[in-house]
mmCIF file of C-alpha atoms in Angstrom:
data_model
loop_
_atom_site.group_PDB
_atom_site.id
_atom_site.type_symbol
_atom_site.label_atom_id
_atom_site.label_comp_id
_atom_site.label_asym_id
_atom_site.label_seq_id
_atom_site.Cartn_x
_atom_site.Cartn_y
_atom_site.Cartn_z
ATOM 1 C CA UNK F 22 7.345 30.995 -33.796
ATOM 2 C CA UNK F 23 3.843 30.383 -32.402
ATOM 3 C CA UNK F 24 3.675 28.993 -28.851
ATOM 4 C CA UNK F 25 0.836 28.163 -26.461
ATOM 5 C CA UNK F 26 0.484 29.677 -23.015
ATOM 6 C CA UNK F 27 -2.008 29.694 -20.138
ATOM 7 C CA UNK F 28 -3.241 32.979 -18.658
ATOM 8 C CA UNK F 29 -5.439 33.802 -15.673
ATOM 9 C CA UNK F 30 -8.926 34.143 -17.142
ATOM 10 C CA UNK F 31 -10.809 35.079 -13.954
ATOM 11 C CA UNK F 32 -10.423 35.082 -10.179
ATOM 12 C CA UNK F 33 -12.520 32.675 -8.072
ATOM 13 C CA UNK F 34 -12.975 35.317 -5.359
ATOM 14 C CA UNK F 35 -11.414 35.071 -1.914
ATOM 15 C CA UNK F 36 -14.072 32.660 -0.675
ATOM 16 C CA UNK F 37 -14.650 30.788 -3.941
ATOM 17 C CA UNK F 38 -13.534 27.382 -5.165
ATOM 18 C CA UNK F 39 -11.122 27.525 -8.110
ATOM 19 C CA UNK F 40 -12.316 25.919 -11.347
ATOM 20 C CA UNK F 41 -10.593 25.010 -14.608
ATOM 21 C CA UNK F 42 -12.351 27.949 -16.299
ATOM 22 C CA UNK F 43 -10.317 30.399 -14.173
ATOM 23 C CA UNK F 44 -7.539 29.628 -16.679
ATOM 24 C CA UNK F 45 -7.455 30.142 -20.447
ATOM 25 C CA UNK F 46 -5.097 28.848 -23.136
ATOM 26 C CA UNK F 47 -4.020 31.108 -25.988
ATOM 27 C CA UNK F 48 -1.416 31.305 -28.734
ATOM 28 C CA UNK F 49 1.243 34.018 -28.941
ATOM 29 C CA UNK F 50 4.219 34.800 -31.131
ATOM 30 C CA UNK F 51 7.635 34.141 -29.556
ATOM 31 C CA UNK F 52 10.598 35.937 -31.095
ATOM 32 C CA UNK F 53 13.524 33.904 -32.428
ATOM 33 C CA UNK F 54 16.008 36.441 -31.072
ATOM 34 C CA UNK F 55 17.510 35.975 -27.650
ATOM 35 C CA UNK F 56 19.748 38.498 -25.896
ATOM 36 C CA UNK F 57 22.995 38.032 -24.006
ATOM 37 C CA UNK F 58 22.372 36.172 -20.749
ATOM 38 C CA UNK F 59 19.094 34.664 -21.995
ATOM 39 C CA UNK F 60 18.123 31.118 -22.972
ATOM 40 C CA UNK F 61 15.292 29.671 -25.010
ATOM 41 C CA UNK F 62 13.795 26.654 -23.266
ATOM 42 C CA UNK F 63 11.196 24.048 -24.084
ATOM 43 C CA UNK F 64 8.934 23.261 -21.154
ATOM 44 C CA UNK F 65 8.854 19.605 -20.099
ATOM 45 C CA UNK F 66 6.897 19.560 -16.821
ATOM 46 C CA UNK F 67 4.885 22.086 -14.806
ATOM 47 C CA UNK F 68 3.773 21.902 -11.195
ATOM 48 C CA UNK F 69 0.450 22.796 -9.596
ATOM 49 C CA UNK F 70 0.564 23.349 -5.829
ATOM 50 C CA UNK F 71 -1.860 24.391 -3.065
ATOM 51 C CA UNK F 72 0.002 27.655 -2.319
ATOM 52 C CA UNK F 73 -0.973 28.856 -5.807
ATOM 53 C CA UNK F 74 -4.560 29.325 -4.587
ATOM 54 C CA UNK F 75 -3.358 32.515 -2.819
ATOM 55 C CA UNK F 76 -1.927 33.786 -6.124
ATOM 56 C CA UNK F 77 -5.407 33.683 -7.663
ATOM 57 C CA UNK F 78 -6.520 36.486 -5.319
ATOM 58 C CA UNK F 79 -5.771 40.162 -5.989
ATOM 59 C CA UNK F 80 -3.948 40.192 -2.665
ATOM 60 C CA UNK F 81 -2.079 37.001 -1.720
ATOM 61 C CA UNK F 82 -2.022 37.920 1.960
ATOM 62 C CA UNK F 83 1.737 37.351 2.091
ATOM 63 C CA UNK F 84 4.756 39.465 1.261
ATOM 64 C CA UNK F 85 6.740 36.670 -0.434
ATOM 65 C CA UNK F 86 4.168 35.532 -3.053
ATOM 66 C CA UNK F 87 2.913 37.873 -5.780
ATOM 67 C CA UNK F 88 -0.605 37.579 -7.254
ATOM 68 C CA UNK F 89 -1.162 36.386 -10.798
ATOM 69 C CA UNK F 90 -2.533 39.114 -13.066
ATOM 70 C CA UNK F 91 -5.663 38.755 -15.217
ATOM 71 C CA UNK F 92 -4.932 37.917 -18.880
ATOM 72 C CA UNK F 93 -1.225 37.535 -18.060
ATOM 73 C CA UNK F 94 0.728 34.288 -18.287
ATOM 74 C CA UNK F 95 0.580 32.167 -15.117
ATOM 75 C CA UNK F 96 3.816 30.871 -13.572
ATOM 76 C CA UNK F 97 5.028 28.357 -10.990
ATOM 77 C CA UNK F 98 7.454 25.476 -10.574
ATOM 78 C CA UNK F 99 8.676 24.142 -13.905
ATOM 79 C CA UNK F 100 11.434 22.190 -15.588
ATOM 80 C CA UNK F 101 12.644 22.269 -19.168
ATOM 81 C CA UNK F 102 15.467 21.762 -21.620
ATOM 82 C CA UNK F 103 17.603 24.513 -23.138
ATOM 83 C CA UNK F 104 17.273 24.717 -26.944
ATOM 84 C CA UNK F 105 19.415 27.836 -27.427
ATOM 85 C CA UNK F 106 21.685 29.719 -25.033
ATOM 86 C CA UNK F 107 23.470 33.045 -24.807
ATOM 87 C CA UNK F 108 24.356 32.486 -21.155
ATOM 88 C CA UNK F 109 27.927 31.684 -20.171
ATOM 89 C CA UNK F 110 27.069 28.870 -17.714
ATOM 90 C CA UNK F 111 24.209 27.200 -19.599
ATOM 91 C CA UNK F 112 24.408 25.231 -22.824
ATOM 92 C CA UNK F 113 22.009 23.626 -25.265
ATOM 93 C CA UNK F 114 20.708 20.346 -23.833
ATOM 94 C CA UNK F 115 21.001 21.379 -20.176
ATOM 95 C CA UNK F 116 18.006 20.672 -17.948
ATOM 96 C CA UNK F 117 16.950 23.657 -15.848
ATOM 97 C CA UNK F 118 14.291 24.483 -13.274
ATOM 98 C CA UNK F 119 12.702 27.583 -11.767
ATOM 99 C CA UNK F 120 10.076 28.439 -9.148
ATOM 100 C CA UNK F 121 8.669 31.066 -11.583
ATOM 101 C CA UNK F 122 8.383 29.127 -14.832
ATOM 102 C CA UNK F 123 5.735 30.527 -17.232
ATOM 103 C CA UNK F 124 2.936 28.141 -18.192
ATOM 104 C CA UNK F 125 4.045 28.216 -21.819
ATOM 105 C CA UNK F 126 5.277 25.546 -24.269
ATOM 106 C CA UNK F 127 8.482 27.425 -25.131
ATOM 107 C CA UNK F 128 9.836 30.511 -23.431
ATOM 108 C CA UNK F 129 12.800 32.890 -23.331
ATOM 109 C CA UNK F 130 14.172 33.302 -19.813
ATOM 110 C CA UNK F 131 17.015 35.060 -18.012
ATOM 111 C CA UNK F 132 19.618 32.346 -17.419
ATOM 112 C CA UNK F 133 20.522 33.816 -14.023
ATOM 113 C CA UNK F 134 17.063 32.892 -12.716
ATOM 114 C CA UNK F 135 17.417 29.230 -13.645
ATOM 115 C CA UNK F 136 18.976 26.365 -11.739
ATOM 116 C CA UNK F 137 20.681 23.562 -13.608
ATOM 117 C CA UNK F 138 19.651 20.071 -12.491
ATOM 118 C CA UNK F 139 21.419 16.733 -12.787
ATOM 119 C CA UNK F 140 19.124 13.971 -14.146
ATOM 120 C CA UNK F 141 21.268 11.351 -12.365
ATOM 121 C CA UNK F 142 19.962 12.558 -8.981
ATOM 122 C CA UNK F 143 16.469 11.359 -9.978
ATOM 123 C CA UNK F 144 17.476 8.397 -12.183
ATOM 124 C CA UNK F 145 16.148 10.328 -15.184
ATOM 125 C CA UNK F 146 12.684 11.060 -13.661
ATOM 126 C CA UNK F 147 12.948 14.821 -14.249
ATOM 127 C CA UNK F 148 9.485 15.570 -12.853
ATOM 128 C CA UNK F 149 10.716 14.435 -9.408
ATOM 129 C CA UNK F 150 12.618 17.754 -9.223
ATOM 130 C CA UNK F 151 9.186 19.410 -8.899
ATOM 131 C CA UNK F 152 8.117 17.016 -6.138
ATOM 132 C CA UNK F 153 9.909 14.707 -3.732
ATOM 133 C CA UNK F 154 13.382 15.829 -4.841
ATOM 134 C CA UNK F 155 12.360 19.467 -5.163
ATOM 135 C CA UNK F 156 10.463 22.063 -3.159
ATOM 136 C CA UNK F 157 7.799 19.721 -1.616
ATOM 137 C CA UNK F 158 10.506 17.252 -0.559
ATOM 138 C CA UNK F 159 12.628 20.041 0.918
ATOM 139 C CA UNK F 160 9.595 21.472 2.719
ATOM 140 C CA UNK F 161 8.972 18.072 4.331
ATOM 141 C CA UNK F 162 12.602 17.351 5.197
ATOM 142 C CA UNK F 163 13.607 20.778 6.480
ATOM 143 C CA UNK F 164 10.267 21.254 8.246
ATOM 144 C CA UNK F 165 10.706 18.026 10.185
ATOM 145 C CA UNK F 166 14.380 18.750 10.903
ATOM 146 C CA UNK F 167 13.782 22.323 12.066
ATOM 147 C CA UNK F 168 10.389 22.096 13.786
ATOM 148 C CA UNK F 169 9.813 18.409 14.585
ATOM 149 C CA UNK F 170 12.596 17.890 17.148
ATOM 150 C CA UNK F 171 12.877 14.191 16.316
ATOM 151 C CA UNK F 172 15.927 12.243 17.420
ATOM 152 C CA UNK F 173 16.745 8.658 16.511
ATOM 153 C CA UNK F 174 15.372 6.171 19.027
ATOM 154 C CA UNK F 175 13.199 8.752 20.801
ATOM 155 C CA UNK F 176 10.097 6.586 20.316
ATOM 156 C CA UNK F 177 7.923 9.436 19.033
ATOM 157 C CA UNK F 178 4.562 9.202 17.279
ATOM 158 C CA UNK F 179 4.000 11.432 14.260
ATOM 159 C CA UNK F 180 0.693 12.230 12.565
ATOM 160 C CA UNK F 181 0.533 13.608 9.007
ATOM 161 C CA UNK F 182 -2.613 15.221 7.559
ATOM 162 C CA UNK F 183 -2.985 15.470 3.787
ATOM 163 C CA UNK F 184 -0.832 12.361 3.982
ATOM 164 C CA UNK F 185 -1.200 11.223 0.373
ATOM 165 C CA UNK F 186 -0.278 14.605 -1.110
ATOM 166 C CA UNK F 187 3.027 15.944 -2.408
ATOM 167 C CA UNK F 188 4.406 16.906 1.012
ATOM 168 C CA UNK F 189 2.500 14.473 3.209
ATOM 169 C CA UNK F 190 3.492 11.321 1.305
ATOM 170 C CA UNK F 191 7.159 12.292 1.681
ATOM 171 C CA UNK F 192 6.889 13.643 5.249
ATOM 172 C CA UNK F 193 5.603 10.381 6.688
ATOM 173 C CA UNK F 194 8.485 8.436 5.195
ATOM 174 C CA UNK F 195 11.017 11.003 6.417
ATOM 175 C CA UNK F 196 9.484 10.775 9.907
ATOM 176 C CA UNK F 197 10.432 7.093 10.010
ATOM 177 C CA UNK F 198 13.849 7.696 8.436
ATOM 178 C CA UNK F 199 14.721 10.319 11.055
ATOM 179 C CA UNK F 200 13.676 8.153 13.980
ATOM 180 C CA UNK F 201 9.909 8.211 14.655
ATOM 181 C CA UNK F 202 8.695 4.855 15.948
ATOM 182 C CA UNK F 203 5.130 5.354 14.691
ATOM 183 C CA UNK F 204 3.708 7.348 11.771
ATOM 184 C CA UNK F 205 -0.029 7.719 11.141
ATOM 185 C CA UNK F 206 -1.516 9.373 8.043
ATOM 186 C CA UNK F 207 -4.880 11.093 7.558
ATOM 187 C CA UNK F 208 -6.317 11.276 4.020
ATOM 188 C CA UNK F 209 -9.613 11.250 2.134
ATOM 189 C CA UNK F 210 -10.047 7.936 0.290
ATOM 190 C CA UNK F 211 -9.722 4.214 0.963
ATOM 191 C CA UNK F 212 -7.304 3.919 -1.981
ATOM 192 C CA UNK F 213 -5.001 6.513 -0.408
ATOM 193 C CA UNK F 214 -5.139 4.774 2.991
ATOM 194 C CA UNK F 215 -4.115 1.459 1.411
ATOM 195 C CA UNK F 216 -1.241 3.131 -0.446
ATOM 196 C CA UNK F 217 0.078 4.786 2.737
ATOM 197 C CA UNK F 218 0.239 1.562 4.708
ATOM 198 C CA UNK F 219 1.119 -0.937 1.951
ATOM 199 C CA UNK F 220 3.670 1.088 -0.036
ATOM 200 C CA UNK F 221 4.835 4.138 1.889
ATOM 201 C CA UNK F 222 5.499 2.562 5.282
ATOM 202 C CA UNK F 223 2.864 4.371 7.367
ATOM 203 C CA UNK F 224 1.869 2.321 10.431
ATOM 204 C CA UNK F 225 -1.798 3.289 10.122
ATOM 205 C CA UNK F 226 -4.032 5.477 7.953
ATOM 206 C CA UNK F 227 -7.343 7.179 8.719
ATOM 207 C CA UNK F 228 -9.964 8.098 6.100
ATOM 208 C CA UNK F 229 -11.403 11.341 7.501
ATOM 209 C CA UNK F 230 -14.397 11.221 5.135
ATOM 210 C CA UNK F 231 -15.568 7.807 6.347
ATOM 211 C CA UNK F 232 -14.174 7.325 9.852
ATOM 212 C CA UNK F 233 -14.391 9.019 13.224
ATOM 213 C CA UNK F 234 -10.976 10.713 13.269
ATOM 214 C CA UNK F 235 -10.837 11.217 17.054
ATOM 215 C CA UNK F 236 -11.636 7.542 17.753
ATOM 216 C CA UNK F 237 -9.253 6.234 15.116
ATOM 217 C CA UNK F 238 -6.468 8.513 16.354
ATOM 218 C CA UNK F 239 -6.844 7.231 19.907
ATOM 219 C CA UNK F 240 -6.591 3.692 18.567
ATOM 220 C CA UNK F 241 -3.667 4.403 16.219
ATOM 221 C CA UNK F 242 -1.734 6.611 18.656
ATOM 222 C CA UNK F 243 -2.150 4.993 22.095
ATOM 223 C CA UNK F 244 0.770 7.016 23.487
ATOM 224 C CA UNK F 245 -0.618 10.300 22.141
ATOM 225 C CA UNK F 246 0.850 12.472 19.377
ATOM 226 C CA UNK F 247 4.351 13.998 19.657
ATOM 227 C CA UNK F 248 4.767 15.536 16.199
ATOM 228 C CA UNK F 249 2.021 16.733 13.858
ATOM 229 C CA UNK F 250 2.888 17.534 10.226
ATOM 230 C CA UNK F 251 -0.071 19.745 9.328
ATOM 231 C CA UNK F 252 -1.019 20.139 5.669
ATOM 232 C CA UNK F 253 -4.703 20.908 6.098
ATOM 233 C CA UNK F 254 -5.746 22.959 9.148
ATOM 234 C CA UNK F 255 -9.414 23.194 10.089
ATOM 235 C CA UNK F 256 -11.392 20.533 11.954
ATOM 236 C CA UNK F 257 -8.915 17.724 11.300
ATOM 237 C CA UNK F 258 -6.113 19.707 12.896
ATOM 238 C CA UNK F 259 -8.289 20.622 15.886
ATOM 239 C CA UNK F 260 -8.906 16.903 16.450
ATOM 240 C CA UNK F 261 -5.204 16.031 16.227
ATOM 241 C CA UNK F 262 -4.101 18.901 18.486
ATOM 242 C CA UNK F 263 -6.556 17.814 21.171
ATOM 243 C CA UNK F 264 -4.682 14.462 21.340
ATOM 244 C CA UNK F 265 -1.159 15.913 21.367
ATOM 245 C CA UNK F 266 1.192 15.361 24.296
ATOM 246 C CA UNK F 267 2.869 17.956 26.473
ATOM 247 C CA UNK F 268 5.851 19.724 24.846
ATOM 248 C CA UNK F 269 4.886 18.331 21.426
ATOM 249 C CA UNK F 270 5.394 20.061 18.080
ATOM 250 C CA UNK F 271 3.233 21.110 15.121
ATOM 251 C CA UNK F 272 5.006 21.518 11.773
ATOM 252 C CA UNK F 273 2.848 24.063 9.992
ATOM 253 C CA UNK F 274 3.310 23.116 6.348
ATOM 254 C CA UNK F 275 -0.019 24.171 4.822
ATOM 255 C CA UNK F 276 -3.689 24.797 5.533
ATOM 256 C CA UNK F 277 -5.433 23.686 2.332
ATOM 257 C CA UNK F 278 -8.850 23.400 4.020
ATOM 258 C CA UNK F 279 -8.693 27.160 4.633
ATOM 259 C CA UNK F 280 -7.310 28.375 1.282
ATOM 260 C CA UNK F 281 -10.715 29.118 -0.260
ATOM 261 C CA UNK F 282 -11.649 31.306 2.728
ATOM 262 C CA UNK F 283 -10.718 34.897 3.463
ATOM 263 C CA UNK F 284 -8.736 34.202 6.651
ATOM 264 C CA UNK F 285 -5.164 35.148 7.644
ATOM 265 C CA UNK F 286 -2.322 32.648 7.315
ATOM 266 C CA UNK F 287 -1.758 30.705 9.431
ATOM 267 C CA UNK F 288 -5.426 30.711 10.450
ATOM 268 C CA UNK F 289 -5.927 31.297 14.180
ATOM 269 C CA UNK F 290 -6.983 28.330 16.295
ATOM 270 C CA UNK F 291 -10.373 28.297 18.012
ATOM 271 C CA UNK F 292 -10.221 29.476 21.673
ATOM 272 C CA UNK F 293 -10.705 25.918 23.018
ATOM 273 C CA UNK F 294 -7.894 24.463 20.883
ATOM 274 C CA UNK F 295 -5.634 27.425 21.571
ATOM 275 C CA UNK F 296 -6.136 26.811 25.301
ATOM 276 C CA UNK F 297 -4.995 23.178 24.845
ATOM 277 C CA UNK F 298 -1.990 24.342 22.855
ATOM 278 C CA UNK F 299 -0.887 26.773 25.578
ATOM 279 C CA UNK F 300 -1.660 24.445 28.466
ATOM 280 C CA UNK F 301 0.391 21.598 26.963
ATOM 281 C CA UNK F 302 3.153 23.898 25.648
ATOM 282 C CA UNK F 303 2.670 22.715 22.041
ATOM 283 C CA UNK F 304 4.822 24.657 19.561
ATOM 284 C CA UNK F 305 3.010 25.904 16.432
ATOM 285 C CA UNK F 306 5.349 28.208 14.564
ATOM 286 C CA UNK F 307 4.949 29.358 11.006
ATOM 287 C CA UNK F 308 7.373 27.471 8.761
ATOM 288 C CA UNK F 309 8.574 28.914 5.466
ATOM 289 C CA UNK F 310 11.047 26.743 3.541
ATOM 290 C CA UNK F 311 12.374 29.760 1.591
ATOM 291 C CA UNK F 312 14.017 30.934 4.830
ATOM 292 C CA UNK F 313 16.343 27.911 4.764
ATOM 293 C CA UNK F 314 18.023 28.243 1.370
ATOM 294 C CA UNK F 315 21.398 27.240 2.838
ATOM 295 C CA UNK F 316 19.901 23.798 3.524
ATOM 296 C CA UNK F 317 18.545 23.236 -0.017
ATOM 297 C CA UNK F 318 21.643 21.649 -1.573
ATOM 298 C CA UNK F 319 22.383 19.142 1.222
ATOM 299 C CA UNK F 320 18.625 18.484 1.454
ATOM 300 C CA UNK F 321 18.309 17.591 -2.235
ATOM 301 C CA UNK F 322 21.337 15.292 -1.980
ATOM 302 C CA UNK F 323 19.841 13.545 1.071
ATOM 303 C CA UNK F 324 16.455 13.077 -0.620
ATOM 304 C CA UNK F 325 18.146 11.768 -3.771
ATOM 305 C CA UNK F 326 20.240 9.321 -1.747
ATOM 306 C CA UNK F 327 17.194 7.947 0.091
ATOM 307 C CA UNK F 328 15.367 7.603 -3.246
ATOM 308 C CA UNK F 329 18.269 5.743 -4.866
ATOM 309 C CA UNK F 330 18.591 3.449 -1.850
ATOM 310 C CA UNK F 331 14.894 2.577 -2.116
ATOM 311 C CA UNK F 332 14.134 4.156 1.279
ATOM 312 C CA UNK F 333 12.009 6.980 -0.169
ATOM 313 C CA UNK F 334 9.149 5.922 -2.438
ATOM 314 C CA UNK F 335 7.928 8.631 -4.794
ATOM 315 C CA UNK F 336 4.338 8.954 -5.985
ATOM 316 C CA UNK F 337 3.020 11.371 -8.580
ATOM 317 C CA UNK F 338 -0.142 11.949 -10.584
ATOM 318 C CA UNK F 339 0.611 13.059 -14.147
ATOM 319 C CA UNK F 340 -1.828 14.773 -16.502
ATOM 320 C CA UNK F 341 -0.727 15.454 -20.088
ATOM 321 C CA UNK F 342 -1.051 18.718 -22.003
ATOM 322 C CA UNK F 343 -0.815 22.448 -21.312
ATOM 323 C CA UNK F 344 -4.553 22.712 -22.079
ATOM 324 C CA UNK F 345 -5.201 20.682 -18.898
ATOM 325 C CA UNK F 346 -3.388 22.979 -16.431
ATOM 326 C CA UNK F 347 -6.675 24.359 -15.076
ATOM 327 C CA UNK F 348 -8.212 20.893 -14.704
ATOM 328 C CA UNK F 349 -5.054 19.667 -12.947
ATOM 329 C CA UNK F 350 -5.171 22.610 -10.538
ATOM 330 C CA UNK F 351 -8.850 22.064 -9.731
ATOM 331 C CA UNK F 352 -8.252 18.333 -9.184
ATOM 332 C CA UNK F 353 -5.270 18.951 -6.882
ATOM 333 C CA UNK F 354 -7.264 21.414 -4.756
ATOM 334 C CA UNK F 355 -9.984 18.797 -4.225
ATOM 335 C CA UNK F 356 -7.702 15.830 -3.448
ATOM 336 C CA UNK F 357 -7.765 14.203 -6.886
ATOM 337 C CA UNK F 358 -4.019 13.573 -6.815
ATOM 338 C CA UNK F 359 -1.897 10.935 -5.100
ATOM 339 C CA UNK F 360 1.566 12.298 -4.418
ATOM 340 C CA UNK F 361 2.700 15.256 -6.488
ATOM 341 C CA UNK F 362 0.374 16.654 -9.169
ATOM 342 C CA UNK F 363 2.412 17.161 -12.345
ATOM 343 C CA UNK F 364 1.451 18.299 -15.836
ATOM 344 C CA UNK F 365 3.573 16.927 -18.655
ATOM 345 C CA UNK F 366 3.942 19.520 -21.422
ATOM 346 C CA UNK F 367 6.522 17.743 -23.586
ATOM 347 C CA UNK F 368 8.115 14.339 -23.006
ATOM 348 C CA UNK F 369 10.626 14.642 -25.815
ATOM 349 C CA UNK F 370 13.927 15.213 -24.018
ATOM 350 C CA UNK F 371 16.228 14.831 -27.024
ATOM 351 C CA UNK F 372 17.041 17.879 -29.118
#
């Protein structure tokens, strides 16, 4: 059968901004034969995420992420439905997910590399498994649990940068759920600020493109900052760190402002900010969610429970069509999304 796929057309260069034209859609022939242990799946939803920017370079700069290859199919988080199975534990009609799902309409995969998901955990919203009840949600939850040192009733103030994104929009809510008394979000549009405070329970929101972040932070966080969930790095983070309290904690989730630059990860702080960090004994340890796989299952169940109880509100931006993967990626890298950026490939979930 003929299927569509997306390949890497060109690299933006280590210091370049990614554009939709870095990706190319093409048609290929997919065999009808599947071998023992394999399944044929139809792709339902694909994820685009900031970490993928590193995969566009010849060298990702990390040992746990491999680069995408030119003219080869691109892959990432995905979810689909099994149409044919020769795997003992997977049957036709099962919903499955993978962190390395090819950007392709239909694909033959090794069943051992897939994880079966239960639609009841997300009330049938399968795309949530790529967002708040998937890797971004786990990154937020486990990051705060492991690096935030929040205890119920401890009266702590938490600041979240990139607060309207996939991780940030969840992290702020989790901060409250785990016991923070005040949560302040930083984002880039008025619309996002309104969403954070009116729907997602943030106590205040700062538009870094229009407002003086240092002034607004002092106003929003009169007792200083105890926990900083950092999605962006750069100048915003320098401003937040300079207002952090003694023995406070930075949860280093991402550094999207630095991803189009040829710098190490995590990027080093400027000497002045590093001096503040040391002087005030602020922890800033690299956090990698893949090191906590034993916490994934209980984490997903906790996120699902909060969602079902109405305590965790989930936001996503959905673009339709495999042909729009590149546009979705470019938009996500420039803040065009609210919540998780998802691309819907096929909505038909019946066989």
